[in-house]
Amino acid sequence: MTRAYVAIGANLGDARATVRLAMEALDGLPRTRVTALSSLYRSAPVDATGPDFVNAVAALDTALSPGELLAALHRLEDSAGRERPFRNAPRTLDLDLLRHGDTVLHTPALTLPHPRMLQRAFVLRPLAEIAPEEVTPAQLADVADQAIERL
């Protein structure tokens, strides 16, 4: 089993309910078990438009490869009605694979660790809540100017 971290976000429809349902759905993925879930957070869109996001982070133990896990995350997004009309469009559900063990990967479909995770308070704050060893105080300080509220 490999420890993976997934960022969860939504800013269309009932975002809180969607994020909670996604948390449950992650635990139903094959050969995967949710080991920790952060609180829900509200944050303004970063490099995007639309209403505020509801965000969280989940820790998973999984036997899925990074590609298999990414495909499963995309299926969950699709089942929640996710559309991709343009880059950073508002979304019913966004699931980002942040880390998959110590995997370092750069392909057209997937980059690990996630290339922008250290620039996003909506990733680092919930990640620090469930896995403080994954986030340094300096990394949190770098995003301290981004508005985020624990719900």
mmCIF file of C-alpha atoms in Angstrom:
data_model
loop_
_atom_site.group_PDB
_atom_site.id
_atom_site.type_symbol
_atom_site.label_atom_id
_atom_site.label_comp_id
_atom_site.label_asym_id
_atom_site.label_seq_id
_atom_site.Cartn_x
_atom_site.Cartn_y
_atom_site.Cartn_z
ATOM 1 C CA MET A 1 0.000 0.000 0.000
ATOM 2 C CA THR A 2 1.126 3.509 -0.833
ATOM 3 C CA ARG A 3 0.122 6.679 0.996
ATOM 4 C CA ALA A 4 -1.465 9.180 -1.380
ATOM 5 C CA TYR A 5 -3.006 12.593 -0.795
ATOM 6 C CA VAL A 6 -5.948 13.965 -2.771
ATOM 7 C CA ALA A 7 -7.196 17.557 -2.763
ATOM 8 C CA ILE A 8 -10.961 17.875 -3.022
ATOM 9 C CA GLY A 9 -12.732 21.041 -4.157
ATOM 10 C CA ALA A 10 -16.046 22.271 -5.505
ATOM 11 C CA ASN A 11 -17.596 25.656 -6.227
ATOM 12 C CA LEU A 12 -20.804 24.883 -8.133
ATOM 13 C CA GLY A 13 -24.075 23.551 -6.766
ATOM 14 C CA ASP A 14 -24.115 22.352 -3.158
ATOM 15 C CA ALA A 15 -20.323 22.371 -2.824
ATOM 16 C CA ARG A 16 -20.275 21.210 0.818
ATOM 17 C CA ALA A 17 -22.446 18.199 0.061
ATOM 18 C CA THR A 18 -20.422 17.383 -3.047
ATOM 19 C CA VAL A 19 -17.137 17.459 -1.140
ATOM 20 C CA ARG A 20 -18.580 15.240 1.606
ATOM 21 C CA LEU A 21 -19.898 12.759 -0.983
ATOM 22 C CA ALA A 22 -16.493 12.736 -2.688
ATOM 23 C CA MET A 23 -14.859 11.943 0.648
ATOM 24 C CA GLU A 24 -17.129 8.910 0.984
ATOM 25 C CA ALA A 25 -16.585 7.888 -2.642
ATOM 26 C CA LEU A 26 -12.800 7.900 -2.212
ATOM 27 C CA ASP A 27 -13.170 5.239 0.458
ATOM 28 C CA GLY A 28 -15.067 3.105 -2.041
ATOM 29 C CA LEU A 29 -12.299 3.031 -4.631
ATOM 30 C CA PRO A 30 -10.860 -0.445 -5.303
ATOM 31 C CA ARG A 31 -7.808 -1.446 -3.266
ATOM 32 C CA THR A 32 -7.964 1.920 -1.494
ATOM 33 C CA ARG A 33 -8.763 3.007 2.046
ATOM 34 C CA VAL A 34 -9.204 6.553 3.350
ATOM 35 C CA THR A 35 -7.004 6.995 6.417
ATOM 36 C CA ALA A 36 -7.668 10.666 7.223
ATOM 37 C CA LEU A 37 -9.942 13.498 6.143
ATOM 38 C CA SER A 38 -9.386 17.172 6.822
ATOM 39 C CA SER A 39 -11.995 19.649 7.885
ATOM 40 C CA LEU A 40 -13.814 21.572 5.185
ATOM 41 C CA TYR A 41 -12.409 24.962 4.224
ATOM 42 C CA ARG A 42 -13.751 27.881 2.198
ATOM 43 C CA SER A 43 -11.401 29.760 -0.115
ATOM 44 C CA ALA A 44 -11.620 32.228 -2.969
ATOM 45 C CA PRO A 45 -10.771 30.868 -6.418
ATOM 46 C CA VAL A 46 -7.054 31.071 -7.300
ATOM 47 C CA ASP A 47 -6.308 31.605 -10.996
ATOM 48 C CA ALA A 48 -9.992 30.860 -11.594
ATOM 49 C CA THR A 49 -13.404 32.477 -11.570
ATOM 50 C CA GLY A 50 -16.713 31.767 -9.914
ATOM 51 C CA PRO A 51 -17.973 31.431 -6.357
ATOM 52 C CA ASP A 52 -15.803 30.503 -3.382
ATOM 53 C CA PHE A 53 -14.617 26.906 -3.197
ATOM 54 C CA VAL A 54 -15.199 24.353 -0.486
ATOM 55 C CA ASN A 55 -11.957 22.387 -0.094
ATOM 56 C CA ALA A 56 -10.556 19.444 1.840
ATOM 57 C CA VAL A 57 -7.723 16.920 1.629
ATOM 58 C CA ALA A 58 -7.912 13.152 2.041
ATOM 59 C CA ALA A 59 -5.107 10.739 2.900
ATOM 60 C CA LEU A 60 -5.413 7.347 1.228
ATOM 61 C CA ASP A 61 -3.617 4.052 1.464
ATOM 62 C CA THR A 62 -3.869 2.561 -2.004
ATOM 63 C CA ALA A 63 -2.573 -0.309 -4.072
ATOM 64 C CA LEU A 64 -3.542 1.574 -7.241
ATOM 65 C CA SER A 65 -0.750 2.954 -9.413
ATOM 66 C CA PRO A 66 -0.663 6.735 -9.892
ATOM 67 C CA GLY A 67 -2.287 6.367 -13.315
ATOM 68 C CA GLU A 68 -4.992 4.032 -12.020
ATOM 69 C CA LEU A 69 -5.740 6.371 -9.121
ATOM 70 C CA LEU A 70 -5.892 9.403 -11.434
ATOM 71 C CA ALA A 71 -8.327 7.557 -13.735
ATOM 72 C CA ALA A 72 -10.502 6.676 -10.729
ATOM 73 C CA LEU A 73 -10.481 10.318 -9.588
ATOM 74 C CA HIS A 74 -11.537 11.450 -13.067
ATOM 75 C CA ARG A 75 -14.419 8.949 -13.019
ATOM 76 C CA LEU A 76 -15.602 10.407 -9.693
ATOM 77 C CA GLU A 77 -15.402 13.927 -11.134
ATOM 78 C CA ASP A 78 -17.380 12.834 -14.207
ATOM 79 C CA SER A 79 -20.048 11.182 -12.049
ATOM 80 C CA ALA A 80 -20.437 14.498 -10.181
ATOM 81 C CA GLY A 81 -21.105 16.280 -13.475
ATOM 82 C CA ARG A 82 -17.686 17.849 -13.903
ATOM 83 C CA GLU A 83 -17.311 19.737 -17.176
ATOM 84 C CA ARG A 84 -14.117 21.233 -18.543
ATOM 85 C CA PRO A 85 -15.225 24.029 -20.901
ATOM 86 C CA PHE A 86 -11.982 25.968 -20.296
ATOM 87 C CA ARG A 87 -8.928 25.873 -18.031
ATOM 88 C CA ASN A 88 -9.784 26.623 -14.382
ATOM 89 C CA ALA A 89 -13.524 26.815 -15.078
ATOM 90 C CA PRO A 90 -15.868 26.658 -12.081
ATOM 91 C CA ARG A 91 -16.496 23.028 -11.197
ATOM 92 C CA THR A 92 -18.918 20.704 -9.503
ATOM 93 C CA LEU A 93 -15.981 18.598 -8.294
ATOM 94 C CA ASP A 94 -12.225 18.806 -8.599
ATOM 95 C CA LEU A 95 -9.995 15.970 -7.371
ATOM 96 C CA ASP A 96 -6.246 16.534 -7.601
ATOM 97 C CA LEU A 97 -3.687 13.839 -6.855
ATOM 98 C CA LEU A 98 -1.131 15.709 -4.749
ATOM 99 C CA ARG A 99 1.298 12.926 -3.851
ATOM 100 C CA HIS A 100 1.539 9.196 -4.422
ATOM 101 C CA GLY A 101 4.174 7.956 -2.000
ATOM 102 C CA ASP A 102 7.599 9.154 -3.099
ATOM 103 C CA THR A 103 6.687 9.008 -6.789
ATOM 104 C CA VAL A 104 8.181 11.731 -8.962
ATOM 105 C CA LEU A 105 6.499 11.767 -12.344
ATOM 106 C CA HIS A 106 6.278 14.174 -15.289
ATOM 107 C CA THR A 107 3.931 13.014 -18.055
ATOM 108 C CA PRO A 108 1.395 14.911 -20.165
ATOM 109 C CA ALA A 109 -1.394 13.444 -17.996
ATOM 110 C CA LEU A 110 0.137 13.634 -14.518
ATOM 111 C CA THR A 111 2.872 15.427 -12.612
ATOM 112 C CA LEU A 112 3.806 14.257 -9.122
ATOM 113 C CA PRO A 113 4.096 15.801 -6.670
ATOM 114 C CA HIS A 114 1.368 18.175 -7.857
ATOM 115 C CA PRO A 115 3.208 21.128 -9.422
ATOM 116 C CA ARG A 116 1.184 23.912 -7.757
ATOM 117 C CA MET A 117 0.323 22.415 -4.385
ATOM 118 C CA LEU A 118 2.911 24.518 -2.541
ATOM 119 C CA GLN A 119 1.347 27.707 -3.952
ATOM 120 C CA ARG A 120 -2.157 26.997 -2.640
ATOM 121 C CA ALA A 121 -3.365 27.662 0.909
ATOM 122 C CA PHE A 122 -6.487 25.615 0.110
ATOM 123 C CA VAL A 123 -4.196 22.590 -0.295
ATOM 124 C CA LEU A 124 -1.550 23.248 2.350
ATOM 125 C CA ARG A 125 -3.825 24.158 5.282
ATOM 126 C CA PRO A 126 -6.001 21.018 5.072
ATOM 127 C CA LEU A 127 -2.947 18.872 4.286
ATOM 128 C CA ALA A 128 -1.157 20.246 7.354
ATOM 129 C CA GLU A 129 -4.214 19.398 9.448
ATOM 130 C CA ILE A 130 -4.094 15.671 8.589
ATOM 131 C CA ALA A 131 -0.380 15.224 7.788
ATOM 132 C CA PRO A 132 1.668 17.944 9.519
ATOM 133 C CA GLU A 133 4.889 16.203 8.513
ATOM 134 C CA GLU A 134 4.055 16.931 4.848
ATOM 135 C CA VAL A 135 3.976 20.735 5.248
ATOM 136 C CA THR A 136 6.646 23.026 6.687
ATOM 137 C CA PRO A 137 5.967 26.275 8.564
ATOM 138 C CA ALA A 138 7.796 28.119 5.766
ATOM 139 C CA GLN A 139 5.439 26.647 3.163
ATOM 140 C CA LEU A 140 2.429 27.770 5.192
ATOM 141 C CA ALA A 141 3.965 31.229 5.605
ATOM 142 C CA ASP A 142 4.364 31.502 1.824
ATOM 143 C CA VAL A 143 0.575 31.234 1.362
ATOM 144 C CA ALA A 144 -0.493 33.141 4.479
ATOM 145 C CA ASP A 145 -1.816 36.021 2.356
ATOM 146 C CA GLN A 146 -4.422 33.757 0.688
ATOM 147 C CA ALA A 147 -7.854 33.967 2.315
ATOM 148 C CA ILE A 148 -9.044 30.625 3.669
ATOM 149 C CA GLU A 149 -11.573 29.840 6.379
ATOM 150 C CA ARG A 150 -12.106 26.563 8.208
ATOM 151 C CA LEU A 151 -15.800 25.695 8.133
#
